[in-house]
Tab-separated table of C-alpha atoms in Angstrom:
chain	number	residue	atom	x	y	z
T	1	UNK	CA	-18.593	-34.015	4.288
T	2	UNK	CA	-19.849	-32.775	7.525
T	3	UNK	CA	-22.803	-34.481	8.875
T	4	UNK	CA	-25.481	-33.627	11.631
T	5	UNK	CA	-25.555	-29.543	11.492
T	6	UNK	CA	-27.732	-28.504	9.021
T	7	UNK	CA	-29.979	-26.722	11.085
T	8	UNK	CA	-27.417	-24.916	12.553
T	9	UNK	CA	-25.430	-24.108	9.376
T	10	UNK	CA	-29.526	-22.531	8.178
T	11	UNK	CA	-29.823	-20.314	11.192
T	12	UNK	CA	-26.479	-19.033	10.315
T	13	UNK	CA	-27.787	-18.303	6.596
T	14	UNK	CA	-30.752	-16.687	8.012
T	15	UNK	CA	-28.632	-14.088	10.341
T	16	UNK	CA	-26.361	-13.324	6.740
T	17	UNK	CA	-29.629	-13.512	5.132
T	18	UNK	CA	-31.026	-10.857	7.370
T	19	UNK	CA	-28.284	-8.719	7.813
T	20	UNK	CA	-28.225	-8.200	3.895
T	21	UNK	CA	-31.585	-7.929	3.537
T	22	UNK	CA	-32.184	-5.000	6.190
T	23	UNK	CA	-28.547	-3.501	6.265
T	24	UNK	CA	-28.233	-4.421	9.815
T	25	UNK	CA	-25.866	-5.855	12.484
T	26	UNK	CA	-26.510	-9.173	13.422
T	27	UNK	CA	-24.617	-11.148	15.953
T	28	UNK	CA	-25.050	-14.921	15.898
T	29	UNK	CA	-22.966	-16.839	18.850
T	30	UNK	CA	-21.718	-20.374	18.549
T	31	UNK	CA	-21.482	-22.316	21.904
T	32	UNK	CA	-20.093	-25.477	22.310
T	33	UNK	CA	-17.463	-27.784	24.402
T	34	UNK	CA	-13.944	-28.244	22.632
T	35	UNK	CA	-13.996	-30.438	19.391
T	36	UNK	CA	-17.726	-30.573	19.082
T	37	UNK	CA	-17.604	-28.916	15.370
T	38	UNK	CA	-18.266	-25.280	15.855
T	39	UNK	CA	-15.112	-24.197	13.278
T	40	UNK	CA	-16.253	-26.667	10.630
T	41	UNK	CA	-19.758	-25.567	11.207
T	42	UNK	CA	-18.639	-21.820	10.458
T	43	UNK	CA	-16.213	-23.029	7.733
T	44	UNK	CA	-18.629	-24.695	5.191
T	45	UNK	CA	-21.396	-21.552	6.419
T	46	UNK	CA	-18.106	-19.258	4.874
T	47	UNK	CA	-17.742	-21.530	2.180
T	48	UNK	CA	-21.235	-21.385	0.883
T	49	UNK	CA	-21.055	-17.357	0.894
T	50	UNK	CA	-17.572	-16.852	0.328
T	51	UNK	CA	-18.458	-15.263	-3.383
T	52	UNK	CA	-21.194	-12.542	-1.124
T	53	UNK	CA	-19.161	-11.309	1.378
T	54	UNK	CA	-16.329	-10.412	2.620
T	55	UNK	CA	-14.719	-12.814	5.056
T	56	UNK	CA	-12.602	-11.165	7.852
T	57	UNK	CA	-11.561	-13.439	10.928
T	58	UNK	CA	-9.375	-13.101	14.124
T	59	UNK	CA	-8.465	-15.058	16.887
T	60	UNK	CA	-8.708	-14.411	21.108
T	61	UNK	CA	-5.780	-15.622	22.608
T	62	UNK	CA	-5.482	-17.284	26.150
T	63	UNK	CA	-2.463	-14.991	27.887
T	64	UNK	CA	-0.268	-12.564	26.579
T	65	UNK	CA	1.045	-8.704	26.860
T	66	UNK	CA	-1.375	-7.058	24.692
T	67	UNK	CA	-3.670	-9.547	23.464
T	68	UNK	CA	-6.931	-7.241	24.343
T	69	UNK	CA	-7.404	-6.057	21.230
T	70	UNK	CA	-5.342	-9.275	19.481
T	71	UNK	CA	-8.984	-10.895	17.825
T	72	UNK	CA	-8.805	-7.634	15.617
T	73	UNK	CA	-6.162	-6.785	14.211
T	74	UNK	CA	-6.009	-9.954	11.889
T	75	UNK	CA	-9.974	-8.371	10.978
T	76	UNK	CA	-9.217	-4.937	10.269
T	77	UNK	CA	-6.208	-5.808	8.216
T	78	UNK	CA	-8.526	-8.385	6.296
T	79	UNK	CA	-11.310	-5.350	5.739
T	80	UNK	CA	-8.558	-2.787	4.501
T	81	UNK	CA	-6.937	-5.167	2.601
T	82	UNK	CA	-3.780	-5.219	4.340
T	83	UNK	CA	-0.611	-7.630	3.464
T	84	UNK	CA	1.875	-9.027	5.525
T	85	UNK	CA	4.532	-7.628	2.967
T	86	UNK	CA	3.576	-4.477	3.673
T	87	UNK	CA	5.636	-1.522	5.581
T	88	UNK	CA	4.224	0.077	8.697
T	89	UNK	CA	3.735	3.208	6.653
T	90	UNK	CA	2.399	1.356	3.633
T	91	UNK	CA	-0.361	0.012	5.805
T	92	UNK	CA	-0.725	3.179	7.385
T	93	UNK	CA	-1.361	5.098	3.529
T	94	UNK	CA	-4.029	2.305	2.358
T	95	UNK	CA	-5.256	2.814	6.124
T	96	UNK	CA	-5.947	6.448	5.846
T	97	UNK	CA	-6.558	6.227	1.982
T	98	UNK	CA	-9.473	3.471	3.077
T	99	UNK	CA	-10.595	6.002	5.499
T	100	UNK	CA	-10.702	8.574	3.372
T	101	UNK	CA	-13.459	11.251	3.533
T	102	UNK	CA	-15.150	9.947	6.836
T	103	UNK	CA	-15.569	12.923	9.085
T	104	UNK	CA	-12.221	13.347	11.036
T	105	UNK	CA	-10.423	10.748	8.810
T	106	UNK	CA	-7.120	11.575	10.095
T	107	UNK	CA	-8.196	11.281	13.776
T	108	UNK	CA	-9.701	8.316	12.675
T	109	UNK	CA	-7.345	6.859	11.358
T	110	UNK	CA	-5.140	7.464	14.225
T	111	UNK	CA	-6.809	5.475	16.294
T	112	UNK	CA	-6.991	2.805	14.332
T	113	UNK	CA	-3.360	2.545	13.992
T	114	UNK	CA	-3.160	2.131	17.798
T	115	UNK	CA	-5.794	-0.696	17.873
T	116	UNK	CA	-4.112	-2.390	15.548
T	117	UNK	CA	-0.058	-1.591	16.197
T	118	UNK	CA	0.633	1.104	13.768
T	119	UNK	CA	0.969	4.093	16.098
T	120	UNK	CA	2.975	3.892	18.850
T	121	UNK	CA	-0.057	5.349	21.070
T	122	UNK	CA	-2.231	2.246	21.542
T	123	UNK	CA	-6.036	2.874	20.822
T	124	UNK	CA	-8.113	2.508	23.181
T	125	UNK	CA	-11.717	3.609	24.971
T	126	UNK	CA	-14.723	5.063	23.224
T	127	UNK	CA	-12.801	6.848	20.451
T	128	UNK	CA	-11.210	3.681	19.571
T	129	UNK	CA	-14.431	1.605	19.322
T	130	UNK	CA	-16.069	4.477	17.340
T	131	UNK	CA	-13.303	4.321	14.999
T	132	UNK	CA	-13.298	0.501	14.679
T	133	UNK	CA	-17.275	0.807	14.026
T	134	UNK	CA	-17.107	3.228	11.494
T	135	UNK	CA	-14.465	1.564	9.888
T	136	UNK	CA	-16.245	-1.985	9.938
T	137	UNK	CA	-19.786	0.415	8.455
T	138	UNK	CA	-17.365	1.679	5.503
T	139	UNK	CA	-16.468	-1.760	4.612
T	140	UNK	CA	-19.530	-3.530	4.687
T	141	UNK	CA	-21.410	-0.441	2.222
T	142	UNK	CA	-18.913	-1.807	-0.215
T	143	UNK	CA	-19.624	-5.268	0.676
T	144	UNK	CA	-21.104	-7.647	3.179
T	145	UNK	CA	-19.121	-8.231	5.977
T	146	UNK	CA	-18.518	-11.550	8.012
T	147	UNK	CA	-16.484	-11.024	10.623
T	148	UNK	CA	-15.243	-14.679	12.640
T	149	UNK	CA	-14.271	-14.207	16.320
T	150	UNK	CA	-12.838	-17.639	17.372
T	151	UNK	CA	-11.977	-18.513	21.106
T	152	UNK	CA	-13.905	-15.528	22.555
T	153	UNK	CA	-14.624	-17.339	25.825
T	154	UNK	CA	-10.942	-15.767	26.489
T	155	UNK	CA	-11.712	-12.490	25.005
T	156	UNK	CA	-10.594	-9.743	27.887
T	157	UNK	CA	-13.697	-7.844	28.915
T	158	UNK	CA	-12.614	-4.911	26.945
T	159	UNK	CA	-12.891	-7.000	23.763
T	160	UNK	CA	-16.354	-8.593	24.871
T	161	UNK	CA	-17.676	-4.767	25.684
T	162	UNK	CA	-16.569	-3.847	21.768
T	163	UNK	CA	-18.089	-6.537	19.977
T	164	UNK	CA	-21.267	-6.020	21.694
T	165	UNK	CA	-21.265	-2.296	21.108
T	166	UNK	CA	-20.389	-3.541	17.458
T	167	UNK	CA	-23.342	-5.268	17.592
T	168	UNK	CA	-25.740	-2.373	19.334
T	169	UNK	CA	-24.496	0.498	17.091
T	170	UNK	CA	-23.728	-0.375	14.238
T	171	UNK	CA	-26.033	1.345	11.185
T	172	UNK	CA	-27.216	0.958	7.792
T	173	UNK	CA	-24.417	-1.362	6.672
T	174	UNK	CA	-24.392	-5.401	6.484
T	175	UNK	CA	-22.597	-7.052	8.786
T	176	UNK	CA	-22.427	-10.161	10.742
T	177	UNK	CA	-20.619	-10.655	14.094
T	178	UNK	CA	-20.248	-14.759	14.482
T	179	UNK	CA	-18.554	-15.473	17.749
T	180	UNK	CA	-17.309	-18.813	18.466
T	181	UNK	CA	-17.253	-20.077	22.124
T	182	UNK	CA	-16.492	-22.760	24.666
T	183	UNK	CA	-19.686	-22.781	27.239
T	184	UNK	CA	-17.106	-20.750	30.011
T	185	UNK	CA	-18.266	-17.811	27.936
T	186	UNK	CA	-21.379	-17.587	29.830
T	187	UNK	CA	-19.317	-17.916	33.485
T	188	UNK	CA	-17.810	-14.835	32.817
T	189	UNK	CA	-20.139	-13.307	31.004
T	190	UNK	CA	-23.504	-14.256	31.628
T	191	UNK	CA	-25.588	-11.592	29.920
T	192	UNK	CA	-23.905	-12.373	26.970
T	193	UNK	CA	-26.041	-10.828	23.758
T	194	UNK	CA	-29.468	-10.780	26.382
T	195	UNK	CA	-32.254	-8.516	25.105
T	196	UNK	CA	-30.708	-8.054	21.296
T	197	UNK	CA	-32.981	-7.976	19.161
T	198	UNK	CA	-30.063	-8.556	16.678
T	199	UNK	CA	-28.374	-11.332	18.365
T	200	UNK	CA	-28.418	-15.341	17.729
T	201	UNK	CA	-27.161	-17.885	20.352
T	202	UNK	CA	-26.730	-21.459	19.680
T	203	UNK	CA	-25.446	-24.509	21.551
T	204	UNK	CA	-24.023	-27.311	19.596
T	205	UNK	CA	-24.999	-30.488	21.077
T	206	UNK	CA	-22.607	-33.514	20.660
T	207	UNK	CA	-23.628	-35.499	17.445
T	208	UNK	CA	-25.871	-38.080	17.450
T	209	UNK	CA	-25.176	-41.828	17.184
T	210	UNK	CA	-26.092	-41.791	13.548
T	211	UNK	CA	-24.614	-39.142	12.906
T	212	UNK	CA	-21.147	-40.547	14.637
T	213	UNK	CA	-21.455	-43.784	12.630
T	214	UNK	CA	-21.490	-41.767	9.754
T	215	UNK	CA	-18.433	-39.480	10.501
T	216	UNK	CA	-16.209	-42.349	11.082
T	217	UNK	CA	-17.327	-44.102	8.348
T	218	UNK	CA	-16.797	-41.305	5.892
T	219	UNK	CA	-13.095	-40.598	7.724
T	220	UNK	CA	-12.861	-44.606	7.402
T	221	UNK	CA	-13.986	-44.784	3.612
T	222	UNK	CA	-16.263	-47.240	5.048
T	223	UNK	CA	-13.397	-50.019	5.842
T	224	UNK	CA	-14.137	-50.720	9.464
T	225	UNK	CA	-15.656	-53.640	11.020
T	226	UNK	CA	-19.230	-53.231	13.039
T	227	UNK	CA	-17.434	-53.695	16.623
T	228	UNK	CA	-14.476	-51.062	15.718
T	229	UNK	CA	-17.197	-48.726	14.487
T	230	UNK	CA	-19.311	-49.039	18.400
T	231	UNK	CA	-15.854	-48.841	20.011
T	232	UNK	CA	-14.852	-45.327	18.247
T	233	UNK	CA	-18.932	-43.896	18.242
T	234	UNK	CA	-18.758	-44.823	22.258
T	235	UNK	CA	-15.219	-42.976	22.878
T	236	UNK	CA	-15.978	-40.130	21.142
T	237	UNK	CA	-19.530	-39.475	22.768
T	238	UNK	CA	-20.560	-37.315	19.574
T	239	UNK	CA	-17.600	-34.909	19.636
């Protein structure tokens, strides 16, 4: 069982809590050094509202040709419903059938497809964003959204300007933006979510002592000796 967040794992219920309640955006940022516990934190959070919402997440990736808009396509295929199995034009059909009735679905649509790899035009700029937005609204009126950014401290600054536009204009629909982030996120962007209104930041601190003793022993089933116990609490310094 994981030990020492509870706090945490409440403020996240809050944002979900609020985000329902009003029909709002709400952006709640998880900072923290590598192997601290900000994945598990956001996996039992996912786990307790799993049956609420729907759960879309994606991924930033360190290098790469084309990995700008990378974090989303693994999102918007989870919001359409999107299988691996399917053809580029049978993802294309539930895309537009998704889409369907929006004001300038087609356009819409279009760029979509170029976000996300279907069109061989890649999306990209306002139009894109809009589209992506309006898309992520559509979803969420049918059901809350979650949507789990992980790694964003290497999101490309075109990724980091969408989510925060996400977060600033998105309307009358439930969603919640969690970003998860090593601490370098603030060197490169250190205004990150200032002066929302909407937005969450937290920093996970390493676990306490207790806390430690009670990790290992629970990963241990209890079987260690007193002087093993000090010698793993003291290497890991509550990561």
């Amino acid at each position: 069982p994981m030990v020492g967040r509870e706090r945490e794992r409440r403020r996240l219920h809050d944002a979900f809590e609020q985000a329902v309640g009003d029909g709002s955006c709400q952006l709640f940022t998880v900072l923290g050094a590598a192997g601290v516990g900000k994945s598990r934190l956001v996996h039992e959070f996912l786990g307790d509202v799993g049956n609420d919402a729907v759960i879309a997440p994606g991924r930033c990736l360190p290098y790469g040709e084309g990995v700008t808009y990378w974090p989303l396509i693994a999102v918007v295929r989870e919001a359409v419903g999107l299988v691996d199995t399917d053809s580029p034009e049978a993802s294309r059909g539930k895309l537009a059938a998704f889409v369907a009735g929006e004001t300038d679905a087609e356009h819409m649509c279009e760029q979509i497809a170029g976000v996300i790899g279907l069109a061989e035009t890649a999306g990209s700029g306002e139009e894109a964003v809009s589209a992506v937005r309006r898309l992520f609204e559509r979803a969420a009126r049918k059901q809350p959204l979650v949507l789990v950014f992980d790694d964003v401290q290497w999101g490309e600054a075109t990724f980091l300007d969408l989510v925060e536009l996400l977060a600033d204009w998105s309307r009358e629909a439930p969603i919640l933006l969690i970003c998860l982030a090593r601490t370098e996120l603030l060197d490169v962007r250190p205004e990150w979510a200032g002066g929302k209104l909407n937005a969450t930041s937290i920093l996970l601190e390493p676990l306490s002592d207790e806390a430690s003793r009670q990790l290992v022993d629970n990963l241990a089933g209890g079987a260690l000796e007193e002087s093993a116990r000090r010698r793993i609490v003291g290497a890991a310094e509550g990561n």
